[in-house]
Short mmCIF file of C-alpha atoms in Angstrom, two decimals:
data_model
loop_
_atom_site.label_atom_id
_atom_site.label_comp_id
_atom_site.label_asym_id
_atom_site.label_seq_id
_atom_site.Cartn_x
_atom_site.Cartn_y
_atom_site.Cartn_z
CA MET A 1 23.89 19.31 -74.02
CA THR A 2 25.01 18.87 -77.64
CA LEU A 3 26.43 22.31 -78.28
CA LEU A 4 27.48 21.84 -81.85
CA ALA A 5 24.63 19.87 -83.37
CA HIS A 6 23.91 22.83 -85.62
CA GLY A 7 20.44 21.93 -86.73
CA ILE A 8 18.66 18.74 -87.64
CA GLY A 9 19.45 17.47 -91.10
CA GLY A 10 18.62 14.48 -93.23
CA ARG A 11 14.84 14.23 -92.94
CA THR A 12 12.72 11.45 -94.37
CA ASP A 13 9.32 12.65 -93.11
CA LEU A 14 8.92 15.76 -95.25
CA PRO A 15 5.61 16.18 -97.12
CA LEU A 16 7.55 16.98 -100.32
CA SER A 17 10.86 15.75 -101.69
CA VAL A 18 13.98 17.84 -101.19
CA TRP A 19 14.10 18.65 -104.88
CA MET A 20 10.48 19.76 -104.88
CA PHE A 21 11.43 22.25 -102.19
CA GLY A 22 14.40 23.28 -104.33
CA TYR A 23 12.31 23.76 -107.47
CA GLY A 24 9.75 25.76 -105.51
CA ALA A 25 12.42 28.00 -103.99
CA ALA A 26 14.05 28.61 -107.37
CA ALA A 27 10.66 29.43 -108.86
CA ALA A 28 10.00 31.90 -106.04
CA LEU A 29 13.23 33.73 -106.87
CA LEU A 30 12.47 33.85 -110.59
CA VAL A 31 8.93 35.10 -110.00
CA SER A 32 10.22 37.73 -107.58
CA PHE A 33 12.79 38.87 -110.11
CA ALA A 34 10.15 39.13 -112.84
CA ALA A 35 7.79 41.05 -110.56
CA LEU A 36 10.52 43.50 -109.61
CA ALA A 37 11.41 44.07 -113.25
CA ILE A 38 7.77 44.90 -114.03
CA PHE A 39 6.65 46.83 -110.97
CA TRP A 40 9.83 48.20 -109.33
CA ARG A 41 11.02 50.65 -111.99
CA GLU A 42 12.75 53.26 -109.83
CA PRO A 43 15.23 52.86 -106.95
CA ARG A 44 13.45 53.04 -103.60
CA LEU A 45 15.94 51.83 -101.02
CA GLU A 46 18.78 53.99 -102.30
CA PRO A 47 16.89 57.29 -101.81
CA ALA A 48 15.69 56.17 -98.36
CA ALA A 49 19.28 55.38 -97.40
CA ALA A 50 20.52 58.72 -98.72
CA GLU A 51 18.14 60.56 -96.40
CA ARG A 52 19.92 59.14 -93.32
CA PRO A 53 23.47 58.36 -94.41
CA GLY A 54 25.02 58.31 -90.93
CA ASP A 55 22.45 56.51 -88.82
CA ASP A 56 24.48 53.32 -88.57
CA ASP A 57 27.45 54.91 -86.82
CA GLY A 58 27.78 55.33 -83.07
CA ARG A 59 26.17 53.67 -80.09
CA SER A 60 22.69 53.92 -78.67
CA ALA A 61 22.17 56.97 -76.51
CA GLY A 62 19.96 57.46 -73.49
CA LEU A 63 18.68 54.80 -71.12
CA THR A 64 18.81 52.00 -73.72
CA GLY A 65 22.48 52.60 -74.37
CA ARG A 66 23.38 52.77 -70.69
CA VAL A 67 21.50 49.55 -69.90
CA LEU A 68 23.17 47.73 -72.80
CA ARG A 69 26.61 48.90 -71.77
CA VAL A 70 26.18 47.77 -68.15
CA LEU A 71 24.68 44.46 -69.26
CA GLY A 72 27.52 43.90 -71.74
CA ILE A 73 30.21 44.40 -69.09
CA VAL A 74 28.43 42.19 -66.53
CA VAL A 75 27.83 39.35 -69.01
CA PHE A 76 31.40 39.57 -70.29
CA PHE A 77 32.96 39.08 -66.86
CA VAL A 78 30.47 36.36 -65.88
CA VAL A 79 31.26 34.38 -69.04
CA VAL A 80 35.01 34.84 -68.63
CA GLY A 81 34.76 33.84 -64.98
CA ALA A 82 32.70 30.77 -65.80
CA ALA A 83 35.12 29.70 -68.51
CA ALA A 84 38.18 30.18 -66.31
CA PHE A 85 36.94 29.01 -62.91
CA GLY A 86 33.65 27.14 -63.41
CA ASP A 87 32.96 23.45 -63.87
CA PRO A 88 35.29 22.11 -66.59
CA ALA A 89 32.48 20.03 -68.11
CA PRO A 90 31.00 21.93 -71.09
CA SER A 91 27.46 20.82 -70.27
CA ALA A 92 27.69 22.28 -66.74
CA ASN A 93 29.38 25.56 -67.65
CA LEU A 94 27.64 28.66 -69.02
CA ALA A 95 30.53 29.79 -71.25
CA PRO A 96 30.12 27.36 -74.21
CA ALA A 97 26.36 27.90 -74.42
CA ALA A 98 26.75 31.65 -74.01
CA ILE A 99 29.34 31.90 -76.79
CA TYR A 100 28.08 29.45 -79.39
CA ILE A 101 24.32 29.75 -78.86
CA LEU A 102 23.34 33.00 -77.17
CA PHE A 103 26.11 35.15 -78.62
CA TRP A 104 26.84 33.74 -82.07
CA VAL A 105 23.34 32.54 -83.01
CA GLY A 106 21.07 34.60 -80.77
CA LEU A 107 22.70 37.94 -81.54
CA THR A 108 22.72 37.12 -85.25
CA VAL A 109 18.93 36.78 -85.16
CA VAL A 110 18.36 39.89 -83.02
CA CYS A 111 20.75 42.10 -84.99
CA GLY A 112 19.32 41.03 -88.33
CA LEU A 113 15.63 41.19 -87.47
CA VAL A 114 15.33 43.87 -84.78
CA PHE A 115 18.32 46.08 -83.95
CA ASP A 116 22.11 45.87 -83.76
CA VAL A 117 22.26 45.53 -79.98
CA TRP A 118 25.96 44.56 -80.10
CA ASN A 119 27.21 47.83 -81.56
CA GLY A 120 24.34 49.61 -79.84
CA GLY A 121 26.02 49.11 -76.47
CA LEU A 122 26.22 45.40 -75.60
CA ASP A 123 29.75 45.07 -76.99
CA PRO A 124 32.00 45.49 -73.91
CA TYR A 125 35.15 46.45 -75.82
CA PRO A 126 34.28 50.07 -76.68
CA THR A 127 33.53 50.59 -72.97
CA LEU A 128 36.74 48.90 -71.88
CA GLY A 129 38.70 50.36 -74.79
CA GLY A 130 37.57 53.85 -73.85
CA LEU A 131 40.05 53.65 -71.00
CA LEU A 132 42.84 53.01 -73.53
CA ALA A 133 41.76 55.31 -76.36
CA PRO A 134 44.71 57.40 -77.55
CA THR A 135 44.45 61.18 -77.66
CA GLU A 136 45.75 61.14 -81.23
CA PRO A 137 45.03 57.67 -82.70
CA ALA A 138 47.09 56.40 -85.61
CA PRO A 139 45.29 56.42 -88.99
CA TYR A 140 43.45 53.15 -89.54
CA ARG A 141 43.83 51.84 -93.10
CA LEU A 142 43.26 48.08 -92.80
CA GLY A 143 39.54 48.15 -93.58
CA LEU A 144 37.62 44.98 -92.71
CA TRP A 145 40.47 42.60 -93.51
CA PRO A 146 41.33 42.00 -89.82
CA ALA A 147 37.62 41.39 -89.16
CA ALA A 148 37.46 38.85 -91.99
CA ALA A 149 40.54 37.05 -90.66
CA GLY A 150 39.13 37.09 -87.12
CA LEU A 151 35.79 35.72 -88.27
CA LEU A 152 37.56 32.95 -90.18
CA ALA A 153 39.44 32.03 -87.00
CA PHE A 154 36.19 31.93 -85.02
CA VAL A 155 34.27 29.76 -87.51
CA TRP A 156 37.28 27.43 -87.69
CA LEU A 157 37.09 27.10 -83.91
CA GLU A 158 33.34 26.54 -84.03
CA LEU A 159 33.27 24.05 -86.90
CA VAL A 160 36.66 22.31 -86.89
CA GLU A 161 38.46 22.37 -83.52
CA PRO A 162 37.53 19.21 -81.52
CA SER A 163 37.98 20.94 -78.13
CA ARG A 164 35.89 23.98 -79.08
CA ALA A 165 33.48 23.60 -76.13
CA GLU A 166 36.14 23.14 -73.43
CA PRO A 167 35.69 26.02 -70.95
CA ARG A 168 39.39 26.44 -70.15
CA LEU A 169 40.29 26.70 -73.83
CA LEU A 170 37.55 29.29 -74.28
CA ALA A 171 38.91 31.28 -71.34
CA ILE A 172 42.36 31.41 -72.92
CA LEU A 173 40.95 32.40 -76.30
CA ILE A 174 38.77 35.15 -74.81
CA VAL A 175 41.80 36.62 -73.04
CA VAL A 176 43.89 36.50 -76.24
CA TYR A 177 41.07 37.96 -78.31
CA SER A 178 40.48 40.72 -75.75
CA ALA A 179 44.18 41.61 -75.76
CA VAL A 180 44.14 41.93 -79.56
CA VAL A 181 40.97 44.04 -79.62
CA LEU A 182 42.02 46.33 -76.78
CA GLY A 183 45.54 46.61 -78.17
CA GLY A 184 44.07 47.76 -81.48
CA ALA A 185 41.85 50.23 -79.64
CA ALA A 186 44.90 51.67 -77.89
CA ARG A 187 46.56 52.28 -81.26
CA TRP A 188 43.71 53.15 -83.65
CA GLY A 189 40.79 54.04 -81.40
CA ARG A 190 37.15 53.82 -82.52
CA PRO A 191 37.81 52.93 -86.21
CA TRP A 192 39.50 49.70 -85.10
CA LEU A 193 36.68 48.80 -82.73
CA ARG A 194 34.16 49.31 -85.55
CA ASP A 195 36.01 47.73 -88.49
CA GLY A 196 38.79 45.56 -87.07
CA ASP A 197 36.76 43.61 -84.50
CA PRO A 198 35.15 40.71 -86.42
CA PHE A 199 31.95 40.64 -84.38
CA ALA A 200 31.42 44.39 -84.38
CA ALA A 201 31.94 44.41 -88.14
CA TRP A 202 29.68 41.42 -88.85
CA PHE A 203 26.86 42.33 -86.47
CA GLY A 204 27.10 45.85 -87.86
CA LEU A 205 26.41 44.55 -91.36
CA LEU A 206 23.50 42.43 -90.12
CA GLY A 207 22.11 45.37 -88.18
CA ARG A 208 21.77 47.31 -91.41
CA MET A 209 19.00 44.91 -92.41
CA ALA A 210 16.94 45.66 -89.33
CA PRO A 211 13.97 48.06 -89.15
CA LEU A 212 15.54 49.84 -86.17
CA GLY A 213 18.81 51.75 -86.29
CA PRO A 214 20.57 54.19 -83.97
CA GLY A 215 18.61 56.96 -85.69
CA GLY A 216 15.23 55.31 -85.09
CA ARG A 217 12.89 53.41 -87.39
CA ARG A 218 13.72 52.98 -91.04
CA LEU A 219 12.69 50.99 -94.09
CA PRO A 220 13.95 47.39 -93.71
CA LEU A 221 17.07 46.76 -95.81
CA ALA A 222 17.58 50.52 -96.33
CA GLY A 223 20.59 50.45 -94.01
CA LEU A 224 22.28 47.98 -96.35
CA ALA A 225 21.58 50.26 -99.31
CA ALA A 226 23.56 52.94 -97.44
CA LEU A 227 26.57 50.65 -96.97
CA VAL A 228 29.85 52.04 -98.27
CA PRO A 229 32.06 48.97 -98.77
CA ARG A 230 35.57 49.17 -97.38
CA PRO A 231 38.51 46.91 -98.20
CA GLY A 232 37.73 43.44 -96.85
CA THR A 233 33.93 43.77 -96.88
CA ILE A 234 33.55 41.10 -99.55
CA ALA A 235 35.90 38.78 -97.66
CA LEU A 236 33.93 39.20 -94.43
CA VAL A 237 30.60 38.38 -96.07
CA VAL A 238 32.03 35.45 -98.04
CA VAL A 239 33.57 33.94 -94.88
CA ALA A 240 30.21 34.15 -93.08
CA LEU A 241 28.30 32.64 -95.99
CA GLY A 242 30.84 29.99 -96.95
CA SER A 243 31.37 28.77 -93.39
CA THR A 244 27.65 28.18 -92.92
CA ALA A 245 27.51 26.29 -96.21
CA PHE A 246 30.38 24.11 -94.96
CA ASP A 247 28.47 23.40 -91.76
CA GLY A 248 25.59 22.07 -93.88
CA LEU A 249 27.99 19.92 -95.87
CA THR A 250 29.36 18.27 -92.72
CA ARG A 251 25.91 16.93 -91.85
CA GLY A 252 25.39 15.16 -95.17
CA SER A 253 26.24 11.75 -96.53
CA ILE A 254 29.05 13.09 -98.72
CA TRP A 255 30.96 14.31 -95.68
CA THR A 256 30.22 11.10 -93.80
CA ASP A 257 31.84 9.12 -96.61
CA LEU A 258 34.85 11.46 -96.68
CA ALA A 259 35.29 11.34 -92.91
CA GLY A 260 35.16 7.56 -92.76
CA ASN A 261 36.41 6.24 -89.43
CA ARG A 262 38.73 9.15 -88.67
CA SER A 263 38.82 10.46 -85.13
CA SER A 264 37.98 14.09 -84.34
CA ASN A 265 41.65 15.07 -84.27
CA GLU A 266 42.38 13.21 -87.51
CA LEU A 267 39.53 15.12 -89.16
CA VAL A 268 41.05 18.54 -88.48
CA PRO A 269 43.13 18.80 -91.70
CA LEU A 270 40.23 17.53 -93.83
CA ALA A 271 37.71 19.83 -92.14
CA THR A 272 40.06 22.80 -92.45
CA GLY A 273 40.46 22.13 -96.15
CA GLY A 274 36.71 21.69 -96.53
CA LEU A 275 35.99 24.97 -94.76
CA LEU A 276 38.45 26.89 -96.93
CA PHE A 277 37.10 25.19 -100.06
CA ALA A 278 33.50 26.16 -99.22
CA ILE A 279 34.51 29.78 -98.65
CA ALA A 280 36.55 29.83 -101.87
CA LEU A 281 33.64 28.30 -103.80
CA VAL A 282 31.24 31.01 -102.62
CA ALA A 283 33.82 33.69 -103.49
CA ALA A 284 34.34 32.20 -106.95
CA LEU A 285 30.59 31.99 -107.56
CA TYR A 286 30.04 35.62 -106.58
CA LEU A 287 33.06 37.06 -108.36
CA GLY A 288 32.28 34.94 -111.43
CA ALA A 289 28.79 36.43 -111.54
CA MET A 290 30.26 39.91 -111.21
CA ARG A 291 32.69 39.22 -114.04
CA VAL A 292 29.82 38.31 -116.35
CA ALA A 293 27.91 41.39 -115.18
CA ALA A 294 31.00 43.47 -115.96
CA ALA A 295 30.96 42.17 -119.52
CA ILE A 296 27.30 43.20 -119.81
CA THR A 297 27.68 46.68 -118.30
CA GLY A 298 31.24 47.63 -119.23
CA ARG A 299 32.10 48.34 -115.60
CA PRO A 300 35.16 46.85 -113.81
CA THR A 301 34.50 43.54 -112.08
CA MET A 302 35.66 44.62 -108.61
CA GLU A 303 33.70 47.87 -108.84
CA LEU A 304 30.54 45.81 -109.34
CA ALA A 305 31.58 43.32 -106.65
CA ASP A 306 31.81 46.17 -104.14
CA ALA A 307 28.57 47.72 -105.36
CA PHE A 308 26.50 44.53 -104.98
CA VAL A 309 28.13 42.84 -101.97
CA HIS A 310 25.37 44.22 -99.73
CA SER A 311 22.93 41.88 -101.52
CA LEU A 312 24.78 38.87 -100.05
CA VAL A 313 24.24 39.96 -96.44
CA PRO A 314 20.58 38.82 -96.15
CA ILE A 315 21.56 35.55 -97.82
CA ALA A 316 24.30 34.94 -95.26
CA PHE A 317 21.83 35.85 -92.52
CA ALA A 318 19.24 33.44 -93.95
CA TYR A 319 21.79 30.62 -94.07
CA ALA A 320 22.67 31.24 -90.43
CA VAL A 321 19.02 31.20 -89.35
CA ALA A 322 18.30 28.08 -91.39
CA HIS A 323 21.31 26.15 -90.10
CA TYR A 324 21.17 27.19 -86.46
CA PHE A 325 17.45 27.62 -85.81
CA SER A 326 17.06 24.27 -84.06
CA LEU A 327 20.26 24.84 -82.07
CA LEU A 328 18.87 28.13 -80.76
CA VAL A 329 15.36 26.87 -80.02
CA LEU A 330 16.28 23.48 -78.55
CA GLU A 331 19.80 23.61 -77.12
CA GLY A 332 19.32 27.28 -76.29
CA GLN A 333 16.98 26.12 -73.53
CA ALA A 334 20.02 24.69 -71.75
CA ALA A 335 21.43 28.19 -71.47
CA ILE A 336 18.33 29.22 -69.50
CA ALA A 337 19.18 26.60 -66.90
CA LEU A 338 22.86 27.52 -66.89
CA VAL A 339 22.11 31.19 -66.19
CA SER A 340 21.04 30.09 -62.71
CA ASP A 341 24.27 28.13 -62.23
CA PRO A 342 26.89 29.64 -64.55
CA PHE A 343 29.87 28.12 -62.73
CA GLY A 344 28.36 24.66 -62.29
CA GLN A 345 28.41 24.89 -58.50
CA GLY A 346 24.86 23.71 -57.80
CA TRP A 347 23.40 27.21 -57.53
CA ASP A 348 19.88 28.23 -58.55
CA LEU A 349 20.18 32.01 -58.74
CA VAL A 350 17.04 32.73 -60.79
CA GLY A 351 15.11 29.51 -60.28
CA THR A 352 15.79 27.88 -63.66
CA ALA A 353 18.59 25.44 -62.79
CA GLU A 354 16.34 22.38 -62.97
CA ARG A 355 14.52 23.42 -66.12
CA PRO A 356 14.68 20.55 -68.66
CA ILE A 357 15.05 20.88 -72.42
CA ASP A 358 11.73 20.42 -74.22
CA TYR A 359 12.72 18.69 -77.45
CA THR A 360 9.08 18.65 -78.56
CA LEU A 361 8.97 22.45 -78.72
CA VAL A 362 9.39 22.26 -82.49
CA SER A 363 9.18 19.22 -84.76
CA PRO A 364 11.74 18.24 -87.44
CA THR A 365 9.16 19.09 -90.10
CA GLY A 366 8.56 22.48 -88.49
CA ILE A 367 12.30 23.12 -88.49
CA ALA A 368 12.43 22.20 -92.17
CA TYR A 369 9.74 24.72 -93.05
CA VAL A 370 11.56 27.45 -91.10
CA GLN A 371 14.77 26.59 -92.95
CA VAL A 372 13.10 26.73 -96.36
CA ALA A 373 11.30 29.98 -95.54
CA ALA A 374 14.49 31.59 -94.23
CA ILE A 375 16.57 30.70 -97.27
CA VAL A 376 13.89 31.79 -99.75
CA ALA A 377 13.22 35.06 -97.88
CA GLY A 378 16.94 35.82 -97.64
CA HIS A 379 17.50 35.30 -101.34
CA VAL A 380 14.42 37.34 -102.26
CA ALA A 381 15.79 40.16 -100.08
CA GLY A 382 19.09 39.84 -101.92
CA VAL A 383 17.30 40.07 -105.27
CA VAL A 384 15.47 43.22 -104.08
CA LEU A 385 18.72 44.88 -102.96
CA ALA A 386 20.51 43.98 -106.19
CA HIS A 387 17.60 45.20 -108.33
CA ASP A 388 17.39 48.49 -106.47
CA ARG A 389 21.15 49.06 -106.77
CA ALA A 390 21.12 48.17 -110.49
CA LEU A 391 18.40 50.76 -111.12
CA ALA A 392 20.52 53.36 -109.32
CA LEU A 393 23.67 52.51 -111.30
CA PHE A 394 22.53 51.71 -114.83
CA PRO A 395 20.00 52.80 -117.45
CA LYS A 396 16.80 50.78 -117.27
CA ALA A 397 17.65 48.88 -120.44
CA VAL A 398 20.86 47.60 -118.85
CA ALA A 399 19.75 47.31 -115.22
CA THR A 400 17.70 44.15 -115.64
CA LYS A 401 20.27 42.39 -117.83
CA SER A 402 23.04 43.23 -115.38
CA GLN A 403 21.30 41.15 -112.71
CA TYR A 404 21.06 37.91 -114.67
CA PRO A 405 24.44 36.54 -113.54
CA LEU A 406 23.84 37.31 -109.86
CA LEU A 407 20.32 35.86 -110.08
CA ALA A 408 21.77 32.64 -111.49
CA ALA A 409 24.27 32.51 -108.62
CA MET A 410 21.48 33.08 -106.09
CA VAL A 411 19.36 30.30 -107.59
CA GLY A 412 22.36 27.98 -107.31
CA LEU A 413 22.96 28.97 -103.69
CA THR A 414 19.26 28.50 -102.87
CA VAL A 415 18.95 25.03 -104.37
CA GLY A 416 22.36 23.93 -103.08
CA GLY A 417 21.65 25.29 -99.61
CA LEU A 418 18.33 23.46 -99.36
CA ALA A 419 19.88 20.26 -100.63
CA LEU A 420 22.55 20.45 -97.91
CA LEU A 421 20.04 21.30 -95.20
CA LEU A 422 17.27 18.87 -96.01
CA GLY A 423 18.93 16.12 -98.01
CA GLY A 424 21.25 14.79 -95.35
#
């Protein structure tokens, strides 16, 4: 099992050239922007969000919530047990596939498209942390900065660390991570579990895109329109978006030339620098666009950056889907087999241990079309969110002009993202 082959890049059998795809995607964004300017003249998502301002807080109630909580605890201890005591070979142990494929990629898709099942009850830490919750928790004032730092540490592990799939290393890291999360819960209570935990914070943002929330059905994207940014929100989103862009870069010819004949361990400093550079580049692109928008509107740059950061969430989600779609569909099949034998002991608990991976399930060309569609759809969703927020903040004469800088940044991200994904 190749756990970290995050997609299939560098295709030569596409029906159109990479740049034709790029031109088409850019044109789709421009046409969408023009259509919104003509036909979407009043904010629609903002009023829908205002009707249900609190429906993204709390966990699922009733039978769904109870089932998710039990499942979350069971899966947590199975994965920890497999990592600590199972077969040390990554391909024979459930833990690497569960963490990098089912958890990181699978939950991203489910939370963004359906419902935030992680914060809805699957997250084991609120259940475990409930045993440690203080009667009078200390005031929590760190915002999402710990979550951003934690997410950066995780993507560094996923994309840079050579031993990232070693079960014993994963066991140690899970224990350390759990100690940090539960320690924070013992001091700050629920606010820490919601905002300090990187996965609760990130899946919570993705869940705001979904048509289902804790309060029931809602207009897609309306949950993002209700987002009240806290300190560190921009950093969290930029880390998610920039790290995925870096993953695309590492599968291209430019990175191959930079890497040369270096071993995996020798690549760590270069890859660390590349990851930080990609994140910084995305941050500079976004904040630069907001600085130009500030000159147009007369508003402070960081005020606008906070106001429009929600428009980057569907773009980050689209990048994740585009980059990891083939990993989920192809290598994710290995996880089905490992569920029957999580510890690598020759078991066949649910009858799937001998199930092979069907690499013909989706073709490279099919993957390419999914990637293009995901990136275009994500950027169009970002344009819709930004347009709706601009109409709510500015007079109509200024609202459209205020979006030009962000639109230019989105076009650049779209074309650059497709070039990294498809160009190889």
